[in-house]
C-alpha cells in the first residue's frame, strides 16, 4: 500500500500544479482603475497625477478624464487602442510619441520636451491605430504632438483649451479625420489651405475663438467638401457667410 502511495501522490501534485497554472489570474487591473468590461480601462475621476503603469495590450478604450494629469505618455505602442479620453485634466502639452528620430538618432519620449522645436520626422506613436482622441477642457497651447503617427484618427476633440495657432502640417496626415472640434480656444488666424487635405472631414467647429476673418480660398474649399462648419462667437470684422449649413 505504501508503495502505491508514491505514484498516486505524485499524480495528485502534478494535477494540482497544472490546475493552478491554467487557472492563474489575468494581470491585475491597474489601481485605482476599473476593468469591468475587458476592452475598457476606466481610470476616470481617480485623482491620478500620473498615468497608471501596466496597461495591457488588450485595452481598446482608455478613460483618464477628470484627473490631475499635466502630461500623458505611454512607454510602448498599444496597437489595439482605439479611443482615448483625457478631458478635464491640466494637460499643457501632449505628445503621442514614444520616441522621435532627431538628428539621425531616436530620442525617447521622456527627453522630447527638451527639444525646441520638436522634430516632425520618425514619430513612434503609443497609439498608432487611434480613432478618437478627446482632450477637451485642458490647458493645451498647441495641437498634440505626433498626430501624424495616428493616421486612422477620425475624431479629434480639443475644445476649451488655449490653442492660439494651427500649422497646416499638423493635420495634413489625418486623411481619415471626420470631426475636428476646436471651439473655445484662442485661434486668431488660419492658413488658407489648412484643411484641404482632409477629404473625409464632415464637422469643423471653430466657434468662440479669436478669428477676425476667413480667407475666401478656405471658404470655397470647405464648401466644396460639404463640411459642416461652426463659426459663431468669433471677432469677425465682417460677418462670414455660412459654410455647409453651420
mmCIF file of C-alpha atoms in Angstrom:
data_model
loop_
_atom_site.group_PDB
_atom_site.id
_atom_site.type_symbol
_atom_site.label_atom_id
_atom_site.label_comp_id
_atom_site.label_asym_id
_atom_site.label_seq_id
_atom_site.Cartn_x
_atom_site.Cartn_y
_atom_site.Cartn_z
ATOM 1 C CA UNK A 1 0.000 0.000 0.000
ATOM 2 C CA UNK A 2 2.844 2.315 0.882
ATOM 3 C CA UNK A 3 4.396 1.602 -2.480
ATOM 4 C CA UNK A 4 1.215 2.673 -4.289
ATOM 5 C CA UNK A 5 1.004 5.948 -2.418
ATOM 6 C CA UNK A 6 4.159 7.320 -4.023
ATOM 7 C CA UNK A 7 2.937 7.384 -7.671
ATOM 8 C CA UNK A 8 -0.555 8.414 -6.536
ATOM 9 C CA UNK A 9 0.772 11.365 -4.566
ATOM 10 C CA UNK A 10 2.970 12.429 -7.464
ATOM 11 C CA UNK A 11 -0.007 12.322 -9.825
ATOM 12 C CA UNK A 12 -2.093 14.440 -7.432
ATOM 13 C CA UNK A 13 0.639 17.043 -7.094
ATOM 14 C CA UNK A 14 1.072 17.180 -10.879
ATOM 15 C CA UNK A 15 -2.691 17.641 -11.362
ATOM 16 C CA UNK A 16 -2.844 20.445 -8.779
ATOM 17 C CA UNK A 17 0.177 22.136 -10.324
ATOM 18 C CA UNK A 18 -1.362 22.068 -13.799
ATOM 19 C CA UNK A 19 -4.663 23.276 -12.417
ATOM 20 C CA UNK A 20 -3.033 26.258 -10.725
ATOM 21 C CA UNK A 21 -1.134 27.103 -13.875
ATOM 22 C CA UNK A 22 -4.234 27.008 -16.038
ATOM 23 C CA UNK A 23 -6.352 28.991 -13.601
ATOM 24 C CA UNK A 24 -3.759 31.676 -12.855
ATOM 25 C CA UNK A 25 -5.456 35.087 -12.888
ATOM 26 C CA UNK A 26 -5.100 37.609 -15.664
ATOM 27 C CA UNK A 27 -2.784 40.582 -14.982
ATOM 28 C CA UNK A 28 -4.257 42.764 -12.253
ATOM 29 C CA UNK A 29 -6.215 45.870 -13.195
ATOM 30 C CA UNK A 30 -4.019 48.945 -12.578
ATOM 31 C CA UNK A 31 -5.003 50.738 -9.393
ATOM 32 C CA UNK A 32 -7.230 52.688 -8.924
ATOM 33 C CA UNK A 33 -8.835 51.913 -12.306
ATOM 34 C CA UNK A 34 -11.704 49.551 -13.014
ATOM 35 C CA UNK A 35 -11.746 46.842 -15.671
ATOM 36 C CA UNK A 36 -15.306 45.594 -15.501
ATOM 37 C CA UNK A 37 -15.579 45.456 -19.278
ATOM 38 C CA UNK A 38 -12.409 43.922 -20.674
ATOM 39 C CA UNK A 39 -11.616 46.313 -23.574
ATOM 40 C CA UNK A 40 -12.270 49.441 -21.433
ATOM 41 C CA UNK A 41 -9.787 50.627 -18.835
ATOM 42 C CA UNK A 42 -11.706 53.203 -16.798
ATOM 43 C CA UNK A 43 -9.445 55.452 -14.712
ATOM 44 C CA UNK A 44 -11.812 58.432 -14.705
ATOM 45 C CA UNK A 45 -12.181 60.588 -11.570
ATOM 46 C CA UNK A 46 -9.456 58.703 -9.691
ATOM 47 C CA UNK A 47 -7.279 61.598 -8.522
ATOM 48 C CA UNK A 48 -4.422 60.493 -10.770
ATOM 49 C CA UNK A 49 -1.369 62.701 -11.297
ATOM 50 C CA UNK A 50 0.471 60.026 -13.292
ATOM 51 C CA UNK A 51 -0.692 57.555 -15.937
ATOM 52 C CA UNK A 52 -1.101 54.053 -14.398
ATOM 53 C CA UNK A 53 1.558 51.503 -15.259
ATOM 54 C CA UNK A 54 0.882 48.076 -16.716
ATOM 55 C CA UNK A 55 -1.800 48.949 -19.264
ATOM 56 C CA UNK A 56 -2.487 45.721 -21.153
ATOM 57 C CA UNK A 57 -2.295 45.380 -24.941
ATOM 58 C CA UNK A 58 -5.894 44.115 -24.996
ATOM 59 C CA UNK A 59 -7.244 47.540 -23.952
ATOM 60 C CA UNK A 60 -9.092 49.299 -26.783
ATOM 61 C CA UNK A 61 -10.564 52.182 -24.768
ATOM 62 C CA UNK A 62 -8.725 54.250 -22.159
ATOM 63 C CA UNK A 63 -10.543 56.806 -19.994
ATOM 64 C CA UNK A 64 -8.252 59.117 -17.994
ATOM 65 C CA UNK A 65 -10.666 62.044 -17.814
ATOM 66 C CA UNK A 66 -11.377 64.108 -14.697
ATOM 67 C CA UNK A 67 -7.986 63.628 -13.053
ATOM 68 C CA UNK A 68 -4.939 65.748 -12.123
ATOM 69 C CA UNK A 69 -2.727 64.887 -15.081
ATOM 70 C CA UNK A 70 -0.447 67.562 -16.539
ATOM 71 C CA UNK A 71 1.104 65.192 -19.083
ATOM 72 C CA UNK A 72 0.299 61.811 -20.597
ATOM 73 C CA UNK A 73 2.670 59.289 -22.123
ATOM 74 C CA UNK A 74 2.822 55.515 -22.533
ATOM 75 C CA UNK A 75 6.052 53.577 -22.781
ATOM 76 C CA UNK A 76 5.166 51.260 -25.676
ATOM 77 C CA UNK A 77 2.830 51.116 -28.695
ATOM 78 C CA UNK A 78 -0.674 49.916 -27.863
ATOM 79 C CA UNK A 79 -1.850 48.708 -31.252
ATOM 80 C CA UNK A 80 -5.398 47.873 -30.147
ATOM 81 C CA UNK A 81 -6.049 51.245 -28.530
ATOM 82 C CA UNK A 82 -8.860 52.984 -30.449
ATOM 83 C CA UNK A 83 -10.420 55.561 -28.096
ATOM 84 C CA UNK A 84 -8.672 57.774 -25.530
ATOM 85 C CA UNK A 85 -10.406 60.283 -23.248
ATOM 86 C CA UNK A 86 -8.219 62.848 -21.441
ATOM 87 C CA UNK A 87 -10.754 65.609 -20.808
ATOM 88 C CA UNK A 88 -10.869 67.716 -17.644
ATOM 89 C CA UNK A 89 -7.242 67.452 -16.610
ATOM 90 C CA UNK A 90 -4.433 70.066 -16.513
ATOM 91 C CA UNK A 91 -2.516 68.978 -19.604
ATOM 92 C CA UNK A 92 -0.440 71.795 -21.117
ATOM 93 C CA UNK A 93 1.394 69.751 -23.745
ATOM 94 C CA UNK A 94 0.556 66.345 -25.168
ATOM 95 C CA UNK A 95 2.746 64.033 -27.213
ATOM 96 C CA UNK A 96 1.618 60.766 -28.777
ATOM 97 C CA UNK A 97 5.245 59.870 -29.457
ATOM 98 C CA UNK A 98 7.243 57.307 -27.553
ATOM 99 C CA UNK A 99 10.320 58.449 -29.428
ATOM 100 C CA UNK A 100 11.310 60.505 -32.439
ATOM 101 C CA UNK A 101 14.142 60.408 -34.905
ATOM 102 C CA UNK A 102 16.140 63.573 -34.308
ATOM 103 C CA UNK A 103 19.489 64.225 -35.949
ATOM 104 C CA UNK A 104 19.766 60.638 -37.168
ATOM 105 C CA UNK A 105 19.009 59.023 -33.796
ATOM 106 C CA UNK A 106 15.887 58.178 -31.814
ATOM 107 C CA UNK A 107 15.112 60.207 -28.718
ATOM 108 C CA UNK A 108 12.795 58.709 -26.098
ATOM 109 C CA UNK A 109 9.577 60.382 -25.014
ATOM 110 C CA UNK A 110 10.932 61.485 -21.639
ATOM 111 C CA UNK A 111 13.518 63.677 -23.419
ATOM 112 C CA UNK A 112 11.212 65.089 -26.103
ATOM 113 C CA UNK A 113 10.142 68.066 -24.028
ATOM 114 C CA UNK A 114 13.695 69.391 -24.098
ATOM 115 C CA UNK A 115 13.680 69.671 -27.883
ATOM 116 C CA UNK A 116 12.696 73.041 -29.376
ATOM 117 C CA UNK A 117 11.268 72.841 -31.907
ATOM 118 C CA UNK A 118 10.150 69.206 -31.913
ATOM 119 C CA UNK A 119 11.192 67.192 -34.946
ATOM 120 C CA UNK A 120 8.436 66.267 -37.382
ATOM 121 C CA UNK A 121 10.039 63.037 -38.601
ATOM 122 C CA UNK A 122 10.082 59.496 -37.307
ATOM 123 C CA UNK A 123 7.432 59.543 -34.578
ATOM 124 C CA UNK A 124 6.878 56.162 -32.939
ATOM 125 C CA UNK A 125 3.329 56.549 -31.617
ATOM 126 C CA UNK A 126 1.934 54.908 -28.483
ATOM 127 C CA UNK A 127 -1.485 54.794 -30.198
ATOM 128 C CA UNK A 128 -0.839 54.000 -33.882
ATOM 129 C CA UNK A 129 -4.438 52.846 -34.584
ATOM 130 C CA UNK A 130 -6.188 55.582 -32.599
ATOM 131 C CA UNK A 131 -9.623 56.606 -33.897
ATOM 132 C CA UNK A 132 -10.866 59.022 -31.216
ATOM 133 C CA UNK A 133 -8.812 61.416 -29.087
ATOM 134 C CA UNK A 134 -10.624 63.673 -26.632
ATOM 135 C CA UNK A 135 -8.561 66.295 -24.765
ATOM 136 C CA UNK A 136 -11.205 68.930 -24.095
ATOM 137 C CA UNK A 137 -11.065 71.242 -21.064
ATOM 138 C CA UNK A 138 -7.317 71.202 -20.523
ATOM 139 C CA UNK A 139 -4.561 73.817 -20.924
ATOM 140 C CA UNK A 140 -3.173 72.863 -24.335
ATOM 141 C CA UNK A 141 -1.423 75.699 -26.156
ATOM 142 C CA UNK A 142 -0.871 73.755 -29.384
ATOM 143 C CA UNK A 143 -2.145 70.654 -31.136
ATOM 144 C CA UNK A 144 -0.975 67.312 -29.727
ATOM 145 C CA UNK A 145 2.462 66.317 -30.944
ATOM 146 C CA UNK A 146 2.739 63.223 -33.128
ATOM 147 C CA UNK A 147 -0.738 63.168 -34.648
ATOM 148 C CA UNK A 148 0.819 62.003 -37.902
ATOM 149 C CA UNK A 149 1.594 58.709 -36.172
ATOM 150 C CA UNK A 150 -2.152 58.000 -35.791
ATOM 151 C CA UNK A 151 -3.296 58.182 -39.387
ATOM 152 C CA UNK A 152 -6.586 56.377 -38.701
ATOM 153 C CA UNK A 153 -7.804 59.140 -36.357
ATOM 154 C CA UNK A 154 -11.438 60.051 -37.066
ATOM 155 C CA UNK A 155 -12.488 62.328 -34.184
ATOM 156 C CA UNK A 156 -10.252 64.950 -32.554
ATOM 157 C CA UNK A 157 -11.820 66.828 -29.647
ATOM 158 C CA UNK A 158 -9.751 69.815 -28.435
ATOM 159 C CA UNK A 159 -12.394 72.264 -27.254
ATOM 160 C CA UNK A 160 -11.920 74.531 -24.229
ATOM 161 C CA UNK A 161 -8.124 74.801 -24.367
ATOM 162 C CA UNK A 162 -5.676 77.641 -25.027
ATOM 163 C CA UNK A 163 -4.628 76.815 -28.588
ATOM 164 C CA UNK A 164 -3.774 80.007 -30.476
ATOM 165 C CA UNK A 165 -2.096 78.798 -33.682
ATOM 166 C CA UNK A 166 -2.566 75.920 -36.106
ATOM 167 C CA UNK A 167 0.074 74.776 -38.549
ATOM 168 C CA UNK A 168 -1.031 73.202 -41.801
ATOM 169 C CA UNK A 169 1.385 70.271 -41.475
ATOM 170 C CA UNK A 170 -0.037 69.300 -38.087
ATOM 171 C CA UNK A 171 -3.204 67.910 -39.664
ATOM 172 C CA UNK A 172 -2.184 67.053 -43.223
ATOM 173 C CA UNK A 173 -1.594 63.353 -42.432
ATOM 174 C CA UNK A 174 -5.054 62.797 -40.943
ATOM 175 C CA UNK A 175 -6.776 61.657 -44.142
ATOM 176 C CA UNK A 176 -9.458 59.764 -42.176
ATOM 177 C CA UNK A 177 -10.421 62.666 -39.902
ATOM 178 C CA UNK A 178 -14.191 63.264 -39.844
ATOM 179 C CA UNK A 179 -14.671 65.600 -36.885
ATOM 180 C CA UNK A 180 -12.414 68.379 -35.606
ATOM 181 C CA UNK A 181 -13.651 70.248 -32.526
ATOM 182 C CA UNK A 182 -11.685 73.419 -31.702
ATOM 183 C CA UNK A 183 -14.375 75.588 -30.148
ATOM 184 C CA UNK A 184 -13.499 77.847 -27.215
ATOM 185 C CA UNK A 185 -9.800 78.281 -27.946
ATOM 186 C CA UNK A 186 -7.668 81.350 -28.821
ATOM 187 C CA UNK A 187 -7.146 80.793 -32.557
ATOM 188 C CA UNK A 188 -6.504 84.094 -34.332
ATOM 189 C CA UNK A 189 -5.872 83.029 -37.931
ATOM 190 C CA UNK A 190 -5.902 80.028 -40.279
ATOM 191 C CA UNK A 191 -3.777 79.143 -43.283
ATOM 192 C CA UNK A 192 -5.932 79.245 -46.457
ATOM 193 C CA UNK A 193 -5.095 75.593 -47.193
ATOM 194 C CA UNK A 194 -5.298 74.408 -43.601
ATOM 195 C CA UNK A 195 -7.967 71.756 -44.177
ATOM 196 C CA UNK A 196 -7.691 70.953 -47.869
ATOM 197 C CA UNK A 197 -6.033 67.548 -47.318
ATOM 198 C CA UNK A 198 -8.836 66.368 -45.006
ATOM 199 C CA UNK A 199 -11.047 64.800 -47.645
ATOM 200 C CA UNK A 200 -13.190 62.911 -45.091
ATOM 201 C CA UNK A 201 -13.888 65.934 -42.892
ATOM 202 C CA UNK A 202 -17.579 66.358 -42.043
ATOM 203 C CA UNK A 203 -17.647 68.605 -38.948
ATOM 204 C CA UNK A 204 -15.360 71.550 -38.164
ATOM 205 C CA UNK A 205 -16.148 73.574 -35.054
ATOM 206 C CA UNK A 206 -14.222 76.850 -34.770
ATOM 207 C CA UNK A 207 -16.806 78.727 -32.748
ATOM 208 C CA UNK A 208 -15.772 81.051 -29.914
ATOM 209 C CA UNK A 209 -12.191 81.693 -30.955
ATOM 210 C CA UNK A 210 -10.386 84.949 -31.854
ATOM 211 C CA UNK A 211 -10.847 84.819 -35.637
ATOM 212 C CA UNK A 212 -11.447 88.128 -37.391
ATOM 213 C CA UNK A 213 -11.633 86.896 -40.979
ATOM 214 C CA UNK A 214 -11.805 83.756 -43.120
ATOM 215 C CA UNK A 215 -9.794 83.558 -46.335
ATOM 216 C CA UNK A 216 -12.020 83.162 -49.428
ATOM 217 C CA UNK A 217 -9.989 80.162 -50.609
ATOM 218 C CA UNK A 218 -10.716 78.358 -47.364
ATOM 219 C CA UNK A 219 -14.406 79.192 -47.647
ATOM 220 C CA UNK A 220 -14.568 77.757 -51.174
ATOM 221 C CA UNK A 221 -12.602 74.649 -50.206
ATOM 222 C CA UNK A 222 -14.786 73.864 -47.205
ATOM 223 C CA UNK A 223 -17.969 74.490 -49.174
ATOM 224 C CA UNK A 224 -16.849 72.157 -51.975
ATOM 225 C CA UNK A 225 -16.031 69.466 -49.405
ATOM 226 C CA UNK A 226 -19.508 69.763 -47.884
ATOM 227 C CA UNK A 227 -18.127 70.349 -44.379
ATOM 228 C CA UNK A 228 -20.484 71.488 -41.625
ATOM 229 C CA UNK A 229 -18.596 74.454 -40.139
ATOM 230 C CA UNK A 230 -19.469 76.320 -36.954
ATOM 231 C CA UNK A 231 -18.038 79.829 -36.747
ATOM 232 C CA UNK A 232 -20.195 81.712 -34.259
ATOM 233 C CA UNK A 233 -18.753 83.699 -31.370
ATOM 234 C CA UNK A 234 -15.597 84.930 -33.146
ATOM 235 C CA UNK A 235 -14.461 88.534 -33.612
ATOM 236 C CA UNK A 236 -15.360 88.974 -37.247
ATOM 237 C CA UNK A 237 -14.560 92.244 -38.919
ATOM 238 C CA UNK A 238 -17.269 91.315 -41.356
ATOM 239 C CA UNK A 239 -19.718 88.513 -40.677
ATOM 240 C CA UNK A 240 -18.685 85.466 -42.795
ATOM 241 C CA UNK A 241 -21.109 83.627 -44.996
ATOM 242 C CA UNK A 242 -22.479 80.375 -43.634
ATOM 243 C CA UNK A 243 -20.461 77.356 -44.733
ATOM 244 C CA UNK A 244 -22.089 73.963 -45.031
ATOM 245 C CA UNK A 245 -25.119 74.991 -43.055
ATOM 246 C CA UNK A 246 -23.222 75.917 -39.853
#
